[in-house]
Short mmCIF file of C-alpha atoms and ligand atoms in Angstrom, two decimals:
data_model
loop_
_atom_site.label_atom_id
_atom_site.label_comp_id
_atom_site.label_asym_id
_atom_site.label_seq_id
_atom_site.Cartn_x
_atom_site.Cartn_y
_atom_site.Cartn_z
CA MET A 1 -3.32 37.72 -3.48
CA GLN A 2 -6.73 36.66 -2.27
CA ASN A 3 -8.38 33.80 -4.10
CA GLY A 4 -11.80 35.43 -4.19
CA LEU A 5 -13.40 32.99 -1.76
CA GLU A 6 -12.56 34.89 1.45
CA GLY A 7 -15.73 35.35 3.41
CA VAL A 8 -17.96 33.89 0.69
CA VAL A 9 -20.80 31.79 2.14
CA VAL A 10 -21.03 28.56 0.15
CA ALA A 11 -23.46 26.62 2.37
CA GLU A 12 -25.71 26.71 5.39
CA THR A 13 -24.79 24.25 8.12
CA LEU A 14 -25.90 22.91 11.47
CA THR A 15 -22.46 21.50 12.22
CA SER A 16 -20.16 24.26 13.47
CA SER A 17 -19.52 27.98 13.48
CA VAL A 18 -16.17 29.78 13.58
CA ASP A 19 -15.94 33.42 14.66
CA GLY A 20 -12.36 34.38 13.89
CA GLU A 21 -12.53 37.84 15.45
CA ALA A 22 -14.00 36.68 18.76
CA GLY A 23 -12.11 33.38 18.82
CA GLU A 24 -15.35 31.46 19.22
CA LEU A 25 -15.91 27.95 17.91
CA ILE A 26 -19.35 26.38 18.29
CA ILE A 27 -19.74 22.69 17.50
CA GLY A 28 -23.23 21.16 17.43
CA GLY A 29 -24.56 24.08 19.45
CA ARG A 30 -21.86 24.09 22.17
CA ALA A 31 -18.69 26.11 22.69
CA VAL A 32 -15.66 23.92 22.00
CA GLY A 33 -14.47 24.44 25.60
CA ASP A 34 -17.73 22.94 26.90
CA LEU A 35 -17.49 19.99 24.54
CA SER A 36 -13.90 18.81 24.36
CA GLY A 37 -13.00 16.87 27.50
CA VAL A 38 -16.58 17.12 28.70
CA VAL A 39 -18.81 15.32 26.18
CA PRO A 40 -17.68 11.86 25.00
CA PHE A 41 -16.69 11.65 21.34
CA GLU A 42 -19.58 9.31 20.51
CA ARG A 43 -22.07 11.91 21.74
CA VAL A 44 -20.24 14.56 19.73
CA CYS A 45 -20.75 12.35 16.65
CA GLY A 46 -24.43 12.17 17.54
CA LEU A 47 -24.65 15.96 17.79
CA MET A 48 -22.92 16.34 14.44
CA TRP A 49 -24.92 13.74 12.60
CA GLU A 50 -28.49 13.75 13.75
CA ARG A 51 -29.11 15.91 16.71
CA ASP A 52 -28.04 13.39 19.35
CA VAL A 53 -28.38 10.04 17.62
CA GLU A 54 -26.71 7.10 19.47
CA VAL A 55 -23.57 5.99 17.63
CA ALA A 56 -21.41 3.99 20.08
CA VAL A 57 -22.76 0.56 19.07
CA PRO A 58 -22.78 1.06 15.28
CA LEU A 59 -19.36 2.71 15.44
CA GLY A 60 -17.86 -0.22 17.35
CA ALA A 61 -19.42 -2.66 14.87
CA ALA A 62 -18.04 -0.60 11.98
CA ARG A 63 -14.50 -0.84 13.40
CA ALA A 64 -14.87 -4.61 13.56
CA ARG A 65 -16.09 -4.77 9.94
CA ALA A 66 -13.25 -2.53 8.77
CA PHE A 67 -10.69 -4.79 10.44
CA GLU A 68 -12.08 -7.74 8.45
CA ARG A 69 -11.36 -5.76 5.28
CA LEU A 70 -7.64 -5.32 5.98
CA PRO A 71 -6.48 -8.38 3.98
CA ASP A 72 -8.27 -7.02 0.87
CA LEU A 73 -6.55 -3.63 0.82
CA GLY A 74 -3.56 -4.68 -1.27
CA ARG A 75 -0.55 -2.34 -1.00
CA ALA A 76 -2.55 0.49 0.53
CA LEU A 77 -1.28 0.03 4.07
CA SER A 78 2.35 -0.36 3.03
CA LEU A 79 2.52 3.06 1.35
CA ALA A 80 5.18 5.25 2.96
CA ASP A 81 2.95 8.25 3.70
CA GLY A 82 0.08 7.79 6.15
CA MET A 83 -2.31 10.03 4.26
CA ASP A 84 -1.55 8.23 1.00
CA ALA A 85 -2.29 4.98 2.84
CA LEU A 86 -5.54 6.35 4.22
CA ARG A 87 -6.63 7.66 0.83
CA ALA A 88 -5.85 4.35 -0.86
CA SER A 89 -7.55 2.23 1.81
CA VAL A 90 -10.66 4.36 2.34
CA ALA A 91 -11.09 4.47 -1.46
CA GLN A 92 -11.79 0.72 -1.36
CA LEU A 93 -14.60 0.88 1.20
CA ASP A 94 -17.98 -0.46 0.24
CA ASP A 95 -19.61 0.42 3.57
CA THR A 96 -20.73 3.97 2.84
CA SER A 97 -22.56 4.68 6.09
CA ARG A 98 -21.28 7.49 8.34
CA GLU A 99 -20.30 4.99 11.02
CA GLY A 100 -18.74 2.69 8.42
CA VAL A 101 -16.42 5.35 7.04
CA THR A 102 -15.61 6.82 10.48
CA GLY A 103 -14.83 3.43 12.01
CA ALA A 104 -12.70 2.47 9.03
CA VAL A 105 -10.51 5.59 9.15
CA ALA A 106 -9.44 4.79 12.74
CA VAL A 107 -8.84 1.10 11.99
CA PHE A 108 -6.89 1.81 8.78
CA ALA A 109 -4.79 4.56 10.38
CA ALA A 110 -3.86 2.31 13.32
CA ALA A 111 -3.15 -0.65 11.01
CA TRP A 112 -0.90 1.52 8.80
CA SER A 113 1.08 2.62 11.85
CA ARG A 114 1.50 -0.96 13.10
CA THR A 115 2.48 -2.18 9.62
CA ARG A 116 5.22 0.46 9.20
CA ARG A 117 6.58 -0.49 12.63
CA GLY A 118 6.75 -4.13 11.51
CA LEU A 119 3.90 -5.18 13.84
CA ASP A 120 0.65 -6.99 13.19
CA PRO A 121 -2.52 -4.88 13.26
CA ILE A 122 -4.61 -5.28 16.42
CA ALA A 123 -8.31 -6.11 16.18
CA PRO A 124 -10.66 -3.44 17.54
CA ASP A 125 -12.79 -3.92 20.64
CA PRO A 126 -16.29 -2.98 19.50
CA GLU A 127 -17.36 -2.43 23.12
CA ALA A 128 -14.65 0.15 23.82
CA ALA A 129 -14.94 3.91 23.37
CA HIS A 130 -13.70 4.96 19.94
CA ALA A 131 -10.80 7.13 21.17
CA ALA A 132 -9.61 4.57 23.72
CA ASP A 133 -9.87 1.81 21.13
CA TYR A 134 -7.78 3.84 18.69
CA LEU A 135 -4.97 4.05 21.26
CA ARG A 136 -5.33 0.35 22.02
CA MET A 137 -5.15 -0.58 18.33
CA LEU A 138 -1.96 1.50 18.11
CA HIS A 139 -0.13 0.49 21.26
CA GLY A 140 -1.50 -2.97 22.02
CA ASP A 141 -2.51 -2.21 25.62
CA ALA A 142 -5.65 -0.54 26.87
CA PRO A 143 -4.77 3.12 27.56
CA THR A 144 -4.87 4.64 31.04
CA ASP A 145 -8.07 6.54 31.83
CA GLY A 146 -6.13 9.81 31.51
CA ALA A 147 -4.72 8.94 28.09
CA ALA A 148 -8.13 7.77 26.84
CA ALA A 149 -9.72 11.00 28.09
CA ALA A 150 -7.05 13.12 26.36
CA MET A 151 -7.51 11.29 23.05
CA ASP A 152 -11.28 11.70 23.38
CA ALA A 153 -10.85 15.43 24.13
CA TYR A 154 -8.67 15.84 21.04
CA PHE A 155 -11.15 14.04 18.77
CA ALA A 156 -14.00 16.22 20.06
CA ALA A 157 -11.98 19.45 19.64
CA VAL A 158 -11.18 18.88 15.95
CA VAL A 159 -14.30 17.11 14.74
CA ASP A 160 -15.42 20.03 12.58
CA HIS A 161 -14.32 23.57 11.85
CA GLY A 162 -16.53 25.53 9.50
CA MET A 163 -15.79 25.57 5.79
CA ASN A 164 -12.12 24.58 5.99
CA ALA A 165 -10.36 23.30 2.87
CA SER A 166 -10.99 19.57 3.34
CA THR A 167 -14.64 20.10 4.30
CA PHE A 168 -15.11 22.31 1.26
CA ALA A 169 -13.54 19.59 -0.90
CA ALA A 170 -15.93 17.04 0.63
CA ARG A 171 -18.93 19.29 -0.04
CA VAL A 172 -17.91 20.01 -3.63
CA VAL A 173 -17.80 16.28 -4.36
CA ALA A 174 -21.10 15.70 -2.50
CA SER A 175 -22.72 18.49 -4.51
CA THR A 176 -22.17 16.55 -7.74
CA GLU A 177 -24.31 13.71 -6.28
CA SER A 178 -21.25 11.53 -5.99
CA ASP A 179 -20.95 9.01 -3.12
CA ARG A 180 -19.74 9.50 0.47
CA VAL A 181 -16.51 7.54 0.00
CA SER A 182 -15.48 9.73 -2.96
CA SER A 183 -16.29 12.80 -0.89
CA VAL A 184 -14.14 11.61 2.04
CA VAL A 185 -11.28 10.59 -0.26
CA ALA A 186 -11.23 14.12 -1.70
CA ALA A 187 -11.19 15.53 1.82
CA ILE A 188 -8.28 13.28 2.81
CA GLY A 189 -6.32 14.64 -0.15
CA ALA A 190 -6.97 18.22 1.00
CA LEU A 191 -6.11 17.48 4.63
CA LYS A 192 -2.75 16.02 3.63
CA GLY A 193 -1.19 19.40 2.79
CA ARG A 194 0.94 21.08 5.44
CA LEU A 195 -1.02 24.32 5.31
CA HIS A 196 -4.09 22.40 6.52
CA GLY A 197 -3.58 19.19 8.49
CA GLY A 198 0.10 18.59 8.04
CA ALA A 199 1.53 21.12 10.52
CA PRO A 200 1.78 19.29 13.88
CA GLY A 201 4.68 17.03 12.82
CA PRO A 202 6.72 20.09 11.74
CA VAL A 203 5.80 21.79 15.06
CA LEU A 204 7.69 19.04 16.90
CA ASP A 205 10.58 19.23 14.44
CA MET A 206 10.72 22.92 15.33
CA LEU A 207 10.69 22.24 19.08
CA ASP A 208 13.50 19.73 18.60
CA ALA A 209 15.49 22.29 16.64
CA VAL A 210 14.95 24.97 19.29
CA GLY A 211 16.02 22.55 22.02
CA ALA A 212 15.69 24.77 25.10
CA PRO A 213 13.36 27.62 26.16
CA GLU A 214 16.20 30.15 26.36
CA ARG A 215 16.98 29.55 22.67
CA ALA A 216 13.41 30.27 21.54
CA GLU A 217 13.78 34.00 20.83
CA ALA A 218 16.96 33.61 18.76
CA TRP A 219 15.65 30.59 16.86
CA VAL A 220 12.39 32.31 15.92
CA ARG A 221 14.29 35.45 14.85
CA GLU A 222 16.56 33.44 12.55
CA ALA A 223 13.62 31.57 11.06
CA LEU A 224 11.66 34.74 10.37
CA ASP A 225 14.74 36.48 8.96
CA ALA A 226 15.06 33.54 6.57
CA LYS A 227 11.38 34.15 5.56
CA GLU A 228 10.29 30.82 7.00
CA ARG A 229 6.84 30.30 8.50
CA ILE A 230 6.57 29.30 12.13
CA MET A 231 4.56 26.10 12.15
CA GLY A 232 1.50 26.06 14.38
CA MET A 233 1.16 29.85 14.21
CA GLY A 234 -1.33 31.86 12.17
CA HIS A 235 -4.73 31.03 10.79
CA ARG A 236 -6.79 32.03 7.81
CA VAL A 237 -9.83 32.83 9.96
CA TYR A 238 -8.72 33.46 13.58
CA ARG A 239 -7.39 36.90 14.43
CA VAL A 240 -6.97 35.82 18.07
CA ARG A 241 -5.57 32.64 19.60
CA ASP A 242 -7.36 29.58 18.21
CA PRO A 243 -9.80 28.47 20.97
CA ARG A 244 -8.78 24.87 20.34
CA ALA A 245 -5.20 25.73 21.34
CA ALA A 246 -6.44 26.53 24.86
CA VAL A 247 -8.56 23.37 25.05
CA LEU A 248 -5.68 21.17 23.93
CA GLU A 249 -3.13 22.96 26.10
CA ARG A 250 -5.41 22.17 29.06
CA ALA A 251 -5.61 18.52 27.96
CA VAL A 252 -1.79 18.35 27.86
CA GLU A 253 -1.54 19.89 31.34
CA GLN A 254 -4.01 17.33 32.70
CA LEU A 255 -1.91 14.53 31.26
CA ASP A 256 0.86 15.09 33.78
CA SER A 257 1.46 11.39 34.30
CA VAL A 258 2.41 10.98 30.63
CA ALA A 259 3.44 14.42 29.39
CA ASP A 260 6.92 15.80 29.83
CA PRO A 261 6.72 19.13 31.73
CA ALA A 262 9.96 20.32 30.11
CA ARG A 263 8.42 19.85 26.67
CA LEU A 264 5.41 21.95 27.65
CA ALA A 265 7.70 24.69 28.98
CA LEU A 266 9.67 24.66 25.72
CA ALA A 267 6.48 24.87 23.66
CA ARG A 268 5.19 27.81 25.69
CA ALA A 269 8.50 29.65 25.27
CA VAL A 270 8.42 29.14 21.51
CA GLU A 271 4.78 30.21 21.30
CA GLN A 272 5.50 33.39 23.28
CA ALA A 273 8.59 34.24 21.23
CA ALA A 274 6.78 33.60 17.94
CA GLU A 275 3.71 35.57 18.98
CA ARG A 276 5.78 38.55 20.11
CA GLN A 277 8.08 38.64 17.09
CA LEU A 278 5.27 38.12 14.61
CA ARG A 279 3.37 40.99 16.27
CA GLU A 280 6.44 43.22 15.80
CA ARG A 281 6.93 42.24 12.19
CA LYS A 282 3.27 42.11 11.18
CA PRO A 283 1.45 44.55 13.43
CA ASP A 284 -1.62 44.53 11.15
CA ARG A 285 -1.92 40.78 10.92
CA PRO A 286 -2.44 38.99 14.27
CA LEU A 287 -0.65 35.63 14.03
CA ARG A 288 -1.16 33.47 17.10
CA ALA A 289 -1.09 29.78 17.98
CA ASN A 290 -3.44 27.57 15.99
CA VAL A 291 -4.83 24.13 16.78
CA GLU A 292 -1.75 22.35 15.48
CA PHE A 293 0.58 23.79 18.09
CA TYR A 294 -0.81 21.92 21.09
CA THR A 295 -2.07 19.03 18.99
CA ALA A 296 1.58 18.25 18.43
CA LEU A 297 2.33 18.15 22.15
CA LEU A 298 -0.76 16.16 23.01
CA LEU A 299 -0.29 13.47 20.37
CA GLU A 300 3.40 13.17 21.21
CA ALA A 301 2.52 12.71 24.89
CA LEU A 302 0.09 9.94 23.89
CA GLY A 303 2.94 8.05 22.23
CA ILE A 304 1.71 8.68 18.67
CA GLU A 305 4.48 9.00 16.10
CA ARG A 306 4.72 12.18 14.00
CA ALA A 307 3.97 10.42 10.76
CA LEU A 308 0.58 9.44 12.19
CA PHE A 309 -0.48 12.93 13.30
CA THR A 310 -2.41 13.89 10.18
CA PRO A 311 -4.14 10.47 9.86
CA THR A 312 -5.12 10.85 13.54
CA PHE A 313 -6.60 14.26 12.73
CA ALA A 314 -8.56 12.55 9.93
CA CYS A 315 -9.97 10.03 12.46
CA ALA A 316 -11.89 12.91 14.05
CA ARG A 317 -12.50 15.21 11.11
CA VAL A 318 -14.14 12.43 9.09
CA VAL A 319 -17.15 12.90 11.38
CA GLY A 320 -17.49 16.47 10.14
CA TRP A 321 -16.94 15.45 6.52
CA CYS A 322 -19.75 12.91 6.83
CA ALA A 323 -22.10 15.48 8.35
CA HIS A 324 -21.32 17.95 5.58
CA TYR A 325 -21.76 15.24 2.97
CA ASP A 326 -25.29 14.58 4.26
CA GLU A 327 -26.13 18.27 4.45
CA GLN A 328 -24.90 18.91 0.93
CA ARG A 329 -26.80 15.94 -0.49
CA ALA A 330 -29.96 17.14 1.28
CA GLU A 331 -29.44 20.60 -0.19
CA GLY A 332 -29.02 19.07 -3.63
CA ARG A 333 -27.35 22.03 -5.34
CA LEU A 334 -24.14 21.84 -7.38
CA ILE A 335 -21.30 24.02 -6.05
CA ARG A 336 -19.91 25.79 -9.10
CA PRO A 337 -17.77 28.87 -8.42
CA ARG A 338 -16.14 30.81 -11.23
CA ALA A 339 -12.55 31.65 -12.08
CA ARG A 340 -11.61 35.13 -13.26
CA TYR A 341 -9.88 34.78 -16.60
CA VAL A 342 -6.73 36.91 -16.77
CA GLY A 343 -5.30 35.50 -20.04
CA PRO A 344 -5.23 37.23 -23.43
CA ARG A 345 -8.40 37.82 -25.49
CA PRO A 346 -8.42 35.93 -28.81
CA GLU A 347 -7.78 39.13 -30.76
CA ALA A 348 -4.67 39.86 -28.67
CA ALA A 349 -3.41 36.30 -28.33
CA PRO A 350 -0.17 35.40 -30.16
CA ALA A 351 -0.79 33.46 -33.38
CA LEU A 352 -0.53 29.68 -33.06
CA ARG A 353 1.72 27.86 -35.48
CA SER A 354 -0.39 25.79 -37.81
CA ARG A 355 0.26 22.02 -37.98
CA ALA A 356 1.69 22.34 -41.47
CA GLY A 357 3.93 25.27 -40.54
N1 COA B 1 4.93 32.35 10.33
C1 COA B 1 5.45 33.45 9.76
N2 COA B 1 4.76 34.28 8.97
C2 COA B 1 3.49 33.97 8.75
C3 COA B 1 2.88 32.86 9.32
C4 COA B 1 3.65 32.02 10.14
N3 COA B 1 3.15 30.93 10.69
N4 COA B 1 1.60 32.80 8.93
C5 COA B 1 1.41 33.85 8.13
N5 COA B 1 2.55 34.56 8.02
C6 COA B 1 2.76 35.78 7.24
C7 COA B 1 2.85 35.46 5.77
O1 COA B 1 4.16 35.18 5.37
C8 COA B 1 2.30 36.71 5.14
O2 COA B 1 3.32 37.65 5.09
P1 COA B 1 3.46 38.61 3.81
O3 COA B 1 2.20 39.42 3.80
O4 COA B 1 4.69 39.41 4.10
O5 COA B 1 3.58 37.71 2.62
C9 COA B 1 1.28 37.20 6.16
O6 COA B 1 1.63 36.61 7.41
C10 COA B 1 -0.13 36.76 5.82
O7 COA B 1 -0.08 35.40 5.55
P2 COA B 1 -1.14 34.64 4.65
O8 COA B 1 -0.43 33.61 3.85
O9 COA B 1 -2.02 35.61 3.93
O10 COA B 1 -2.00 33.97 5.73
P3 COA B 1 -3.00 32.84 5.40
O11 COA B 1 -4.29 33.21 6.02
O12 COA B 1 -3.03 32.49 3.97
O13 COA B 1 -2.30 31.64 6.11
C11 COA B 1 -1.83 29.78 7.33
C12 COA B 1 -2.83 30.89 7.08
C13 COA B 1 -2.34 28.87 8.41
C14 COA B 1 -1.66 28.97 6.01
C15 COA B 1 -0.48 30.41 7.72
O14 COA B 1 -0.64 31.18 8.89
C16 COA B 1 0.63 29.38 7.90
O15 COA B 1 1.27 28.99 6.93
N6 COA B 1 0.86 28.90 9.16
C17 COA B 1 1.86 27.90 9.38
C18 COA B 1 1.31 26.52 9.01
C19 COA B 1 0.28 26.04 10.00
O16 COA B 1 0.43 26.18 11.20
N7 COA B 1 -0.78 25.42 9.45
C20 COA B 1 -1.86 24.87 10.26
C21 COA B 1 -3.09 25.68 10.10
S1 COA B 1 -4.37 25.20 11.21
#
């Protein structure tokens, strides 16, 4: 059943545009393929926030400030789930600038990962590029140029994506004239779910279960016969292959020094099998690879553990949330949809037992 919001326009935006029929994603006025891997993440932030404002210096400073806050976060960074940790740590921020929140998400995500691995968090380098610094805070060493470029390309590709669930959550909170941190915390909660940001980990679990390209067809058939969903396939808006899948697949290919070619071959076999079988079973509903499919491969190749995939997604998407927060505050109108009541009318409702009875 549709929830009544399909296709409903709830805001005007300068941030991004998604054309699901054509498979076109425009971010800050550019096609995603001309942005990701081409324009550095900091400039993408500038495009999203203020038509090309310079953010590298304030973003680096914000990472440094966020790191200073780590000792005050209590249990937040020892929570078992990375998105719970992010929600609990971001909720304590008092720096409510766009750069402040964006810098903090990367620092907190990296610190959570280090903490769960029994390692001390690593201080950011405010001079470094945001994506490269994220990898350095995770792994301890400065990344290779190729790895830094791939991380940067990923961040740019997923920075914003129309009125997706987490962005809508952020805008609803902003529309009540609440603060930016509350808006971002709501968005983190929405992103946590596996139908939104939680799919790339399960994509790798699936690849592990399939094991070899020649097993892909049989594995997909069994999964679909058991009424399971193939992770990384299908999209609410796209009726063609998600354009970000192509961008990220290219980024994985270019990472040949780090990526495992056999893994890429396995992923392509599973994608082809899933696409073909889903087309047979659902001829009226095109179900093709979405962003999560090649996100999984890319983040794995960058040495990022599965549990950190969704927090890493949040590191980029927070830029979009912040832009939407500002737009919604500027618009200044409460978002208040309606629900269609399908319960009984008072005259037909069963009698309630009185307190005495
Ligand atoms: N594997 C198998 N079947 C799928 C499917 C998938 N990945 N995605 C959708 N379908 C099927 C549904 O079961 C449904 O079948 P039915 O009509 O027999 O019930 C039909 O296609 C339509 O699905 P629907 O739930 O209406 O699509 P949606 O627009 O609500 O779902 C997603 C979009 C993304 C939630 C859905 O495609 C999905 O669950 N994908 C896997 C999770 C994922 O990759 N999430 C990341 C999104 S970026």
